[in-house]
Amino acid sequence: MEEKEREISVKDIVRIIKKNLIFILIASLLSAACSFFITKFFIQKTYTSSVKLYVETESGNLKASEYVSMHTYAEKLVATYIEMLNTNSFFVDVSDELNEKYTATELSKMISFADIENTEVFKSNVISKSPTDSKNIADAVAKIAPRTISKINKNATLKIVDEATIPKTPASPNTSRNVMLALLAGLVISLVISFARDILDVKLKYNDEMTTINGIPVLAAIPDFENLTSKGGSSRRKKDWADKKEIY
């Protein structure tokens, strides 16, 4: 006889969650606690300090009218200067300014540049394991960048819009975010395990809704006499069995 596929109803979902509620809560909270502990004590903290720079240039032979719009002009201009600074020679100069505390290769991984809303202002972000080093490196960038630009384009002037400050809090890791993600992961995993255990449990269960198994009428159900005669629960369980037992 072809076996019918088991369908999970909303009532089954509620039943499974109620049955495994303690397990689900413990697994979720344990996952969140582990994430907090690992994030707080084992993941290396990093700090970010930023400096904003503004490019002011005399157009010379290059006029803004040569571009489709001033918007496009500003975008391409900032992109050009970012490329000028994102070079090995620039990082070598910054390394020299810092008395070679960091090599040019290390600085190239710590320093990044990004334009700000396609204006002539761009930002330099410095990521370091030390808040003081982040600020010092950003100051060095602000000092060396105008020299580098002027060497390449004498008509260009680089001005500091916003100076770097010492970061008070780490930029990463984000403890709150990690804990929330771990809590959600623990919840999902515990739910999956709970439903998997219930689905893989092949034991037949007697309940108020069970009238047939695989299309075969249930003629009778045999109670668990051991549980019925256990201490303190005999009378109540016998009554429950009498209420549940049905013969077709």
mmCIF file of C-alpha atoms in Angstrom:
data_model
loop_
_atom_site.group_PDB
_atom_site.id
_atom_site.type_symbol
_atom_site.label_atom_id
_atom_site.label_comp_id
_atom_site.label_asym_id
_atom_site.label_seq_id
_atom_site.Cartn_x
_atom_site.Cartn_y
_atom_site.Cartn_z
ATOM 1 C CA MET A 1 0.000 0.000 0.000
ATOM 2 C CA GLU A 2 1.367 3.381 -0.986
ATOM 3 C CA GLU A 3 2.476 5.375 2.030
ATOM 4 C CA LYS A 4 0.919 8.792 2.355
ATOM 5 C CA GLU A 5 3.206 11.762 2.670
ATOM 6 C CA ARG A 6 3.163 13.361 6.069
ATOM 7 C CA GLU A 7 1.776 16.874 6.075
ATOM 8 C CA ILE A 8 2.659 19.360 8.829
ATOM 9 C CA SER A 9 -0.209 21.591 9.857
ATOM 10 C CA VAL A 10 -0.106 24.817 11.824
ATOM 11 C CA LYS A 11 -1.212 22.827 14.862
ATOM 12 C CA ASP A 12 1.777 20.502 14.396
ATOM 13 C CA ILE A 13 4.137 23.488 14.186
ATOM 14 C CA VAL A 14 2.765 24.946 17.406
ATOM 15 C CA ARG A 15 2.998 21.538 19.085
ATOM 16 C CA ILE A 16 6.631 21.041 18.044
ATOM 17 C CA ILE A 17 7.627 24.529 19.206
ATOM 18 C CA LYS A 18 5.904 24.071 22.566
ATOM 19 C CA LYS A 19 7.481 20.656 23.027
ATOM 20 C CA ASN A 20 10.993 21.979 22.293
ATOM 21 C CA LEU A 21 10.592 25.488 23.697
ATOM 22 C CA ILE A 22 13.205 25.090 26.426
ATOM 23 C CA PHE A 23 15.712 23.590 23.991
ATOM 24 C CA ILE A 24 15.100 26.411 21.491
ATOM 25 C CA LEU A 25 15.546 29.124 24.124
ATOM 26 C CA ILE A 26 18.689 27.558 25.592
ATOM 27 C CA ALA A 27 20.269 27.007 22.162
ATOM 28 C CA SER A 28 19.529 30.584 21.055
ATOM 29 C CA LEU A 29 20.815 32.185 24.256
ATOM 30 C CA LEU A 30 23.888 29.945 24.325
ATOM 31 C CA SER A 31 24.705 30.905 20.739
ATOM 32 C CA ALA A 32 24.358 34.612 21.573
ATOM 33 C CA ALA A 33 26.502 34.241 24.717
ATOM 34 C CA CYS A 34 29.268 32.447 22.802
ATOM 35 C CA SER A 35 29.226 35.157 20.134
ATOM 36 C CA PHE A 36 29.522 37.888 22.776
ATOM 37 C CA PHE A 37 32.401 36.108 24.521
ATOM 38 C CA ILE A 38 34.322 35.438 21.290
ATOM 39 C CA THR A 39 33.744 38.947 19.932
ATOM 40 C CA LYS A 40 34.716 40.604 23.197
ATOM 41 C CA PHE A 41 37.850 38.657 24.035
ATOM 42 C CA PHE A 42 39.186 36.882 20.933
ATOM 43 C CA ILE A 43 38.537 39.060 17.864
ATOM 44 C CA GLN A 44 41.107 41.790 17.275
ATOM 45 C CA LYS A 45 39.626 45.283 17.546
ATOM 46 C CA THR A 46 40.325 47.815 14.808
ATOM 47 C CA TYR A 47 39.942 51.591 14.851
ATOM 48 C CA THR A 48 39.206 53.991 12.008
ATOM 49 C CA SER A 49 40.287 57.606 11.715
ATOM 50 C CA SER A 50 39.334 59.747 8.720
ATOM 51 C CA VAL A 51 40.462 62.980 7.108
ATOM 52 C CA LYS A 52 38.472 64.876 4.463
ATOM 53 C CA LEU A 53 40.288 66.618 1.626
ATOM 54 C CA TYR A 54 39.131 69.176 -0.923
ATOM 55 C CA VAL A 55 40.724 69.578 -4.336
ATOM 56 C CA GLU A 56 40.886 73.134 -5.646
ATOM 57 C CA THR A 57 42.450 73.536 -9.057
ATOM 58 C CA GLU A 58 42.881 76.176 -11.713
ATOM 59 C CA SER A 59 41.337 74.882 -14.852
ATOM 60 C CA GLY A 60 44.172 75.988 -17.178
ATOM 61 C CA ASN A 61 43.680 74.245 -20.484
ATOM 62 C CA LEU A 62 41.091 71.976 -18.905
ATOM 63 C CA LYS A 63 37.684 73.613 -18.708
ATOM 64 C CA ALA A 64 34.583 72.279 -17.066
ATOM 65 C CA SER A 65 32.659 73.074 -20.251
ATOM 66 C CA GLU A 66 34.582 70.278 -21.944
ATOM 67 C CA TYR A 67 32.593 67.834 -19.857
ATOM 68 C CA VAL A 68 28.923 67.101 -20.225
ATOM 69 C CA SER A 69 28.205 68.731 -16.859
ATOM 70 C CA MET A 70 29.900 70.026 -13.745
ATOM 71 C CA HIS A 71 28.725 66.912 -11.972
ATOM 72 C CA THR A 72 30.698 64.700 -14.338
ATOM 73 C CA TYR A 73 33.667 67.034 -14.132
ATOM 74 C CA ALA A 74 33.821 66.887 -10.325
ATOM 75 C CA GLU A 75 33.442 63.127 -10.349
ATOM 76 C CA LYS A 76 36.285 62.567 -12.793
ATOM 77 C CA LEU A 77 38.498 65.142 -11.122
ATOM 78 C CA VAL A 78 38.282 63.538 -7.673
ATOM 79 C CA ALA A 79 38.743 60.070 -9.161
ATOM 80 C CA THR A 80 41.934 61.293 -10.838
ATOM 81 C CA TYR A 81 43.406 62.649 -7.627
ATOM 82 C CA ILE A 82 42.495 59.518 -5.703
ATOM 83 C CA GLU A 83 44.454 57.499 -8.266
ATOM 84 C CA MET A 84 47.378 59.890 -7.848
ATOM 85 C CA LEU A 85 47.445 59.224 -4.113
ATOM 86 C CA ASN A 86 46.808 55.502 -4.304
ATOM 87 C CA THR A 87 50.364 54.787 -5.453
ATOM 88 C CA ASN A 88 53.381 53.097 -3.938
ATOM 89 C CA SER A 89 55.425 56.315 -4.012
ATOM 90 C CA PHE A 90 52.789 58.056 -1.893
ATOM 91 C CA PHE A 91 52.752 55.238 0.680
ATOM 92 C CA VAL A 92 56.563 55.316 0.804
ATOM 93 C CA ASP A 93 56.433 59.045 1.626
ATOM 94 C CA VAL A 94 53.837 58.413 4.355
ATOM 95 C CA SER A 95 56.024 55.622 5.760
ATOM 96 C CA ASP A 96 58.995 58.018 5.897
ATOM 97 C CA GLU A 97 56.834 60.602 7.672
ATOM 98 C CA LEU A 98 55.998 57.974 10.315
ATOM 99 C CA ASN A 99 59.700 57.066 10.728
ATOM 100 C CA GLU A 100 59.028 53.777 8.946
ATOM 101 C CA LYS A 101 56.866 52.418 11.750
ATOM 102 C CA TYR A 102 54.825 50.825 8.973
ATOM 103 C CA THR A 103 56.056 49.762 5.561
ATOM 104 C CA ALA A 104 54.543 51.076 2.344
ATOM 105 C CA THR A 105 52.890 47.701 1.755
ATOM 106 C CA GLU A 106 51.304 47.711 5.204
ATOM 107 C CA LEU A 107 50.084 51.272 4.749
ATOM 108 C CA SER A 108 48.536 50.452 1.381
ATOM 109 C CA LYS A 109 46.305 47.942 3.196
ATOM 110 C CA MET A 110 45.472 50.362 6.013
ATOM 111 C CA ILE A 111 44.733 53.494 3.966
ATOM 112 C CA SER A 112 41.807 53.806 1.578
ATOM 113 C CA PHE A 113 40.268 56.686 -0.374
ATOM 114 C CA ALA A 114 36.643 57.305 -1.307
ATOM 115 C CA ASP A 115 34.815 60.154 -2.993
ATOM 116 C CA ILE A 116 31.933 61.873 -1.218
ATOM 117 C CA GLU A 117 28.744 62.088 -3.261
ATOM 118 C CA ASN A 118 30.637 62.835 -6.485
ATOM 119 C CA THR A 119 31.900 66.209 -5.237
ATOM 120 C CA GLU A 120 35.413 67.607 -5.205
ATOM 121 C CA VAL A 121 35.707 66.398 -1.608
ATOM 122 C CA PHE A 122 37.063 62.954 -0.852
ATOM 123 C CA LYS A 123 37.885 61.037 2.304
ATOM 124 C CA SER A 124 40.878 59.049 3.442
ATOM 125 C CA ASN A 125 40.108 56.280 5.941
ATOM 126 C CA VAL A 126 42.831 54.717 8.051
ATOM 127 C CA ILE A 127 42.200 51.391 9.784
ATOM 128 C CA SER A 128 44.591 50.309 12.518
ATOM 129 C CA LYS A 129 44.694 48.159 15.628
ATOM 130 C CA SER A 130 45.615 51.242 17.648
ATOM 131 C CA PRO A 131 43.382 54.343 17.869
ATOM 132 C CA THR A 132 46.443 56.577 18.246
ATOM 133 C CA ASP A 133 48.163 55.058 15.213
ATOM 134 C CA SER A 134 45.010 55.537 13.150
ATOM 135 C CA LYS A 135 45.026 59.243 13.938
ATOM 136 C CA ASN A 136 48.784 59.635 13.364
ATOM 137 C CA ILE A 137 48.634 57.902 9.994
ATOM 138 C CA ALA A 138 45.658 60.042 8.933
ATOM 139 C CA ASP A 139 47.616 63.174 9.910
ATOM 140 C CA ALA A 140 50.540 61.953 7.826
ATOM 141 C CA VAL A 141 48.228 61.426 4.859
ATOM 142 C CA ALA A 142 46.890 64.975 5.238
ATOM 143 C CA LYS A 143 50.458 66.309 5.305
ATOM 144 C CA ILE A 144 51.924 64.290 2.430
ATOM 145 C CA ALA A 145 48.909 64.317 0.070
ATOM 146 C CA PRO A 146 49.193 68.040 -0.935
ATOM 147 C CA ARG A 147 52.878 67.532 -1.799
ATOM 148 C CA THR A 148 52.120 64.498 -3.935
ATOM 149 C CA ILE A 149 49.346 66.282 -5.818
ATOM 150 C CA SER A 150 51.390 69.431 -6.412
ATOM 151 C CA LYS A 151 54.281 67.366 -7.813
ATOM 152 C CA ILE A 152 51.972 65.870 -10.433
ATOM 153 C CA ASN A 153 49.798 68.916 -11.114
ATOM 154 C CA LYS A 154 51.232 72.309 -10.175
ATOM 155 C CA ASN A 155 47.839 73.974 -10.642
ATOM 156 C CA ALA A 156 46.188 71.768 -8.019
ATOM 157 C CA THR A 157 45.730 72.719 -4.378
ATOM 158 C CA LEU A 158 44.668 70.234 -1.737
ATOM 159 C CA LYS A 159 42.981 71.577 1.391
ATOM 160 C CA ILE A 160 41.962 69.875 4.627
ATOM 161 C CA VAL A 161 38.205 70.026 5.153
ATOM 162 C CA ASP A 162 37.996 67.888 8.292
ATOM 163 C CA GLU A 163 41.034 66.870 10.347
ATOM 164 C CA ALA A 164 41.519 63.405 11.791
ATOM 165 C CA THR A 165 40.602 62.628 15.384
ATOM 166 C CA ILE A 166 41.451 59.775 17.735
ATOM 167 C CA PRO A 167 38.604 57.214 17.548
ATOM 168 C CA LYS A 168 37.024 56.526 20.933
ATOM 169 C CA THR A 169 35.326 53.256 20.016
ATOM 170 C CA PRO A 170 36.464 50.410 17.746
ATOM 171 C CA ALA A 171 35.045 50.300 14.245
ATOM 172 C CA SER A 172 35.020 46.527 14.353
ATOM 173 C CA PRO A 173 34.006 44.031 15.476
ATOM 174 C CA ASN A 174 30.417 45.154 16.027
ATOM 175 C CA THR A 175 29.493 43.304 19.219
ATOM 176 C CA SER A 176 25.763 44.075 19.105
ATOM 177 C CA ARG A 177 25.422 42.987 15.490
ATOM 178 C CA ASN A 178 27.364 39.769 16.053
ATOM 179 C CA VAL A 179 25.262 38.861 19.106
ATOM 180 C CA MET A 180 21.999 39.486 17.236
ATOM 181 C CA LEU A 181 23.152 37.419 14.252
ATOM 182 C CA ALA A 182 24.249 34.590 16.561
ATOM 183 C CA LEU A 183 20.920 34.726 18.406
ATOM 184 C CA LEU A 184 19.042 34.474 15.104
ATOM 185 C CA ALA A 185 21.302 31.664 13.883
ATOM 186 C CA GLY A 186 20.798 29.740 17.123
ATOM 187 C CA LEU A 187 17.034 30.181 16.842
ATOM 188 C CA VAL A 188 16.927 28.947 13.251
ATOM 189 C CA ILE A 189 19.220 25.976 13.888
ATOM 190 C CA SER A 190 17.326 24.895 17.007
ATOM 191 C CA LEU A 191 14.019 25.096 15.116
ATOM 192 C CA VAL A 192 15.424 23.016 12.261
ATOM 193 C CA ILE A 193 16.696 20.396 14.708
ATOM 194 C CA SER A 194 13.341 20.328 16.522
ATOM 195 C CA PHE A 195 11.343 19.799 13.329
ATOM 196 C CA ALA A 196 13.861 17.264 11.983
ATOM 197 C CA ARG A 197 13.645 15.186 15.168
ATOM 198 C CA ASP A 198 9.874 15.209 15.029
ATOM 199 C CA ILE A 199 9.751 14.244 11.350
ATOM 200 C CA LEU A 200 12.335 11.477 11.757
ATOM 201 C CA ASP A 201 10.551 10.068 14.806
ATOM 202 C CA VAL A 202 8.810 6.985 13.368
ATOM 203 C CA LYS A 203 7.107 5.986 16.607
ATOM 204 C CA LEU A 204 3.316 6.035 16.435
ATOM 205 C CA LYS A 205 1.714 8.598 18.676
ATOM 206 C CA TYR A 206 -1.854 8.393 19.980
ATOM 207 C CA ASN A 207 -3.715 11.669 20.094
ATOM 208 C CA ASP A 208 -7.248 12.986 19.859
ATOM 209 C CA GLU A 209 -7.065 13.480 16.100
ATOM 210 C CA MET A 210 -5.636 10.046 15.203
ATOM 211 C CA THR A 211 -8.363 7.875 13.713
ATOM 212 C CA THR A 212 -6.495 6.072 10.938
ATOM 213 C CA ILE A 213 -2.929 5.156 10.128
ATOM 214 C CA ASN A 214 -2.067 4.969 6.430
ATOM 215 C CA GLY A 215 -5.740 4.667 5.600
ATOM 216 C CA ILE A 216 -6.303 1.672 7.883
ATOM 217 C CA PRO A 217 -8.972 2.211 10.587
ATOM 218 C CA VAL A 218 -7.656 2.107 14.159
ATOM 219 C CA LEU A 219 -9.418 -0.746 15.935
ATOM 220 C CA ALA A 220 -7.843 -0.226 19.342
ATOM 221 C CA ALA A 221 -4.956 1.382 21.194
ATOM 222 C CA ILE A 222 -2.990 -0.244 24.012
ATOM 223 C CA PRO A 223 -2.162 2.016 26.963
ATOM 224 C CA ASP A 224 1.255 2.260 28.595
ATOM 225 C CA PHE A 225 0.499 0.257 31.764
ATOM 226 C CA GLU A 226 3.870 1.095 33.259
ATOM 227 C CA ASN A 227 3.090 4.806 33.192
ATOM 228 C CA LEU A 228 -0.497 4.210 34.243
ATOM 229 C CA THR A 229 0.592 2.427 37.424
ATOM 230 C CA SER A 230 3.452 4.746 38.293
ATOM 231 C CA LYS A 231 3.434 6.388 41.705
ATOM 232 C CA GLY A 232 1.198 9.423 42.085
ATOM 233 C CA GLY A 233 -0.277 9.254 38.594
ATOM 234 C CA SER A 234 -2.317 6.058 38.439
ATOM 235 C CA SER A 235 -5.831 7.425 38.909
ATOM 236 C CA ARG A 236 -5.367 10.482 36.696
ATOM 237 C CA ARG A 237 -3.707 8.587 33.819
ATOM 238 C CA LYS A 238 -6.349 5.849 33.914
ATOM 239 C CA LYS A 239 -9.005 8.509 33.616
ATOM 240 C CA ASP A 240 -7.126 10.184 30.726
ATOM 241 C CA TRP A 241 -6.859 6.828 28.964
ATOM 242 C CA ALA A 242 -10.550 6.123 29.463
ATOM 243 C CA ASP A 243 -11.376 9.473 27.918
ATOM 244 C CA LYS A 244 -9.042 8.967 24.931
ATOM 245 C CA LYS A 245 -9.600 5.250 24.098
ATOM 246 C CA GLU A 246 -11.819 4.699 21.099
ATOM 247 C CA ILE A 247 -12.694 1.468 19.307
ATOM 248 C CA TYR A 248 -14.008 1.503 15.747
#
